[in-house]
Short mmCIF file of C-alpha atoms in Angstrom, two decimals:
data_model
loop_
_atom_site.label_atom_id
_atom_site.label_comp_id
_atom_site.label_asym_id
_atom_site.label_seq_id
_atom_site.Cartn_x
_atom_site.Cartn_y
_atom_site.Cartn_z
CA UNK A 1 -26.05 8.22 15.75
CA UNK A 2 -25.52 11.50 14.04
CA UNK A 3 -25.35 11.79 9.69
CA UNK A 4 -22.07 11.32 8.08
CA UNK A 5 -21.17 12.90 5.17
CA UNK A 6 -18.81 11.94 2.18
CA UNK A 7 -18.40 13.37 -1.36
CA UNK A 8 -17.72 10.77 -4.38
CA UNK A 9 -16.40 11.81 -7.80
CA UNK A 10 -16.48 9.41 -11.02
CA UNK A 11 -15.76 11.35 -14.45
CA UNK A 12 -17.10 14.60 -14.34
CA UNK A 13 -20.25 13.17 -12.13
CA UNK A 14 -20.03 14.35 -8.05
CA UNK A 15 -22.04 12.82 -5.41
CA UNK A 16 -22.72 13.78 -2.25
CA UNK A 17 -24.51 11.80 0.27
CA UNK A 18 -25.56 11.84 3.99
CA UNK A 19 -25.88 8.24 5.83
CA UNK A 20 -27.84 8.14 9.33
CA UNK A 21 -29.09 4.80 10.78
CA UNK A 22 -32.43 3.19 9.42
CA UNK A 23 -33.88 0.76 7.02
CA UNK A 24 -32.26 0.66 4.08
CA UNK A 25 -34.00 3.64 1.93
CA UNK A 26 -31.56 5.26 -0.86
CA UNK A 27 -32.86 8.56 -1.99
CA UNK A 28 -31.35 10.04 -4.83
CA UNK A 29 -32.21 14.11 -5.65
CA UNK A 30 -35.52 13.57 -4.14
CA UNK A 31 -36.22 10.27 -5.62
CA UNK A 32 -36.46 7.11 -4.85
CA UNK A 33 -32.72 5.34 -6.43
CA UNK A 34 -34.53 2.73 -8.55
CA UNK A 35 -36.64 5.89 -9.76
CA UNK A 36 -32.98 7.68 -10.82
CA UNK A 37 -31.72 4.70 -11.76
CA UNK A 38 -34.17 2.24 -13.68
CA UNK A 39 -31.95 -0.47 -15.00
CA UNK A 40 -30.65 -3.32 -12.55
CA UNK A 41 -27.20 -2.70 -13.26
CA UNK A 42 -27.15 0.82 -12.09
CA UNK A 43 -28.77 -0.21 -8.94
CA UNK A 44 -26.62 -2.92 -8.59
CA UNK A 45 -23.40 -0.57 -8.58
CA UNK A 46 -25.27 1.94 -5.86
CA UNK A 47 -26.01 -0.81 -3.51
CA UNK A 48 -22.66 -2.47 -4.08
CA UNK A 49 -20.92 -0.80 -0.99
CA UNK A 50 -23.76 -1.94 1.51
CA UNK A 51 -23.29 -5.50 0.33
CA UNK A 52 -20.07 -6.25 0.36
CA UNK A 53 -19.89 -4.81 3.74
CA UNK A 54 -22.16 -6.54 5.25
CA UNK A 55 -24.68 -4.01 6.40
CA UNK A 56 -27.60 -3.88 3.60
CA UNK A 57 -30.50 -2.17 4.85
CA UNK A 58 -28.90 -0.62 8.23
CA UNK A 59 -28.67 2.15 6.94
CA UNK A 60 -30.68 5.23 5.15
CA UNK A 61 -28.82 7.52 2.77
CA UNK A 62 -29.76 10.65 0.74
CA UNK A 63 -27.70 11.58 -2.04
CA UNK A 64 -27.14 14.93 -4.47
CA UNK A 65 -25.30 14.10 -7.39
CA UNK A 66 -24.62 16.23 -10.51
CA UNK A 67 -23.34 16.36 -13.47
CA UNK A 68 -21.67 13.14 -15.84
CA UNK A 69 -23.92 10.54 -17.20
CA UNK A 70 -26.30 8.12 -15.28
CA UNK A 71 -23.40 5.68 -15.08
CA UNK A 72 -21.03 8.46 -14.08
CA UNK A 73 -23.14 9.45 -11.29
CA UNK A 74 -23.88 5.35 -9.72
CA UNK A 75 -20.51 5.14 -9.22
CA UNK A 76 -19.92 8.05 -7.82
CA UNK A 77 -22.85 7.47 -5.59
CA UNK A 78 -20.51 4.10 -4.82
CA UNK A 79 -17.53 5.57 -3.68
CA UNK A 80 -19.65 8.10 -1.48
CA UNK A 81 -21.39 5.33 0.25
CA UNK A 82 -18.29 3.05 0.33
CA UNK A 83 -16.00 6.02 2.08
CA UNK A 84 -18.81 6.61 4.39
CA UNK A 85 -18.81 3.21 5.80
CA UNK A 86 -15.42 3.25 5.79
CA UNK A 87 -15.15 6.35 8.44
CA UNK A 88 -17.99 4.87 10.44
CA UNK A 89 -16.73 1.03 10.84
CA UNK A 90 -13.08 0.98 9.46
CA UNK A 91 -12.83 -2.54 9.81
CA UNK A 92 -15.08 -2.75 6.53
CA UNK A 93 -12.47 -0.90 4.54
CA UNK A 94 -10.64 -4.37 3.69
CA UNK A 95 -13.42 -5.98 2.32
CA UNK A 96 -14.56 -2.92 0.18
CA UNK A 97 -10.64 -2.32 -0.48
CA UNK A 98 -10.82 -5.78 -1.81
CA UNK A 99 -13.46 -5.25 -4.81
CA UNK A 100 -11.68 -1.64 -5.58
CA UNK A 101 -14.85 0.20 -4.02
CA UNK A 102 -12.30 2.61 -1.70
CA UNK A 103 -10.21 3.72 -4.55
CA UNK A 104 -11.20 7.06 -6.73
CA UNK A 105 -11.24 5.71 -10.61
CA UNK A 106 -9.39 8.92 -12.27
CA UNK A 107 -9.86 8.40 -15.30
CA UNK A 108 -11.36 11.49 -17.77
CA UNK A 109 -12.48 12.06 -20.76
CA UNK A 110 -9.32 12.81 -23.14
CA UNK A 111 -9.64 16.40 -24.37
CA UNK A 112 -10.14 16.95 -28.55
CA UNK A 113 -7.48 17.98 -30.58
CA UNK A 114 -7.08 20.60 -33.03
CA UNK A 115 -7.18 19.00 -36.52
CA UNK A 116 -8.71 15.92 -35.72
CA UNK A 117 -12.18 14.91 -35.62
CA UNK A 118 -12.35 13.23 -31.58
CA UNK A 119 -9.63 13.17 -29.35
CA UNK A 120 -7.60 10.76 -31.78
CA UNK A 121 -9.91 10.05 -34.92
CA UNK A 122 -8.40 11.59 -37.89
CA UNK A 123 -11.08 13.20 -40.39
CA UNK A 124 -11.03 10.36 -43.46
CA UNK A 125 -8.08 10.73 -45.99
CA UNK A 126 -9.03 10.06 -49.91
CA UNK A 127 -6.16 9.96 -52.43
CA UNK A 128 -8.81 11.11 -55.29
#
């Protein structure tokens, strides 16, 4: 079996990862993912796609991913894994399609306005 190759996107976080058959080893920008990622949850998310479709440890993936926060970047790492099993057994894509693992989550941070603290936070108003 040769490597496939998908690209993932979460936020401003992009993932890029290469799957080839083996045992199960995740390797995220040279390190092992419960290295990158420490807490459960985030390893959780990255190993989500395997689970749910049914082939946990079949495979061995190595992953580049930039930019975005740690949280940013699992899922992203999610959606990479989840489209790449996805073009190599499409009969998985229900299942995944099922917990929302196929589907891009678009949503960005809204930009800051001019006048305002944040995005929407006014600054604080006193009547003194």
């Amino acid at each position: 079996m040769s490597t496939t190759n998908t690209s993932g996107r979460r936020k401003t976080a992009v993932a890029r990862i290469y799957l080839t058959a083996g045992s199960g080893i995740i390797i995220v920008n040279g390190k092992d993912y419960k290295e990158y990622f420490p807490t459960l949850p985030l390893q959780y998310i990255v190993t989500q796609s395997t689970e749910v479709a049914g082939v946990a440890g079949n495979f061995d993936v190595k992953v580049n991913v930039q930019g975005g926060g740690v949280k940013g970047q699992a899922e992203a790492v999610r959606l990479a894994i989840a489209k790449a099993l996805v073009e190599l057994d499409p009969e998985a894509k229900p299942a995944l399609r099922a917990k929302g693992l196929v589907t891009r989550d678009d949503r960005m941070v809204e930009r800051k306005k001019p006048g305002r603290k944040k995005a929407r936070r006014r600054f604080q108003f006193s009547k003194r």
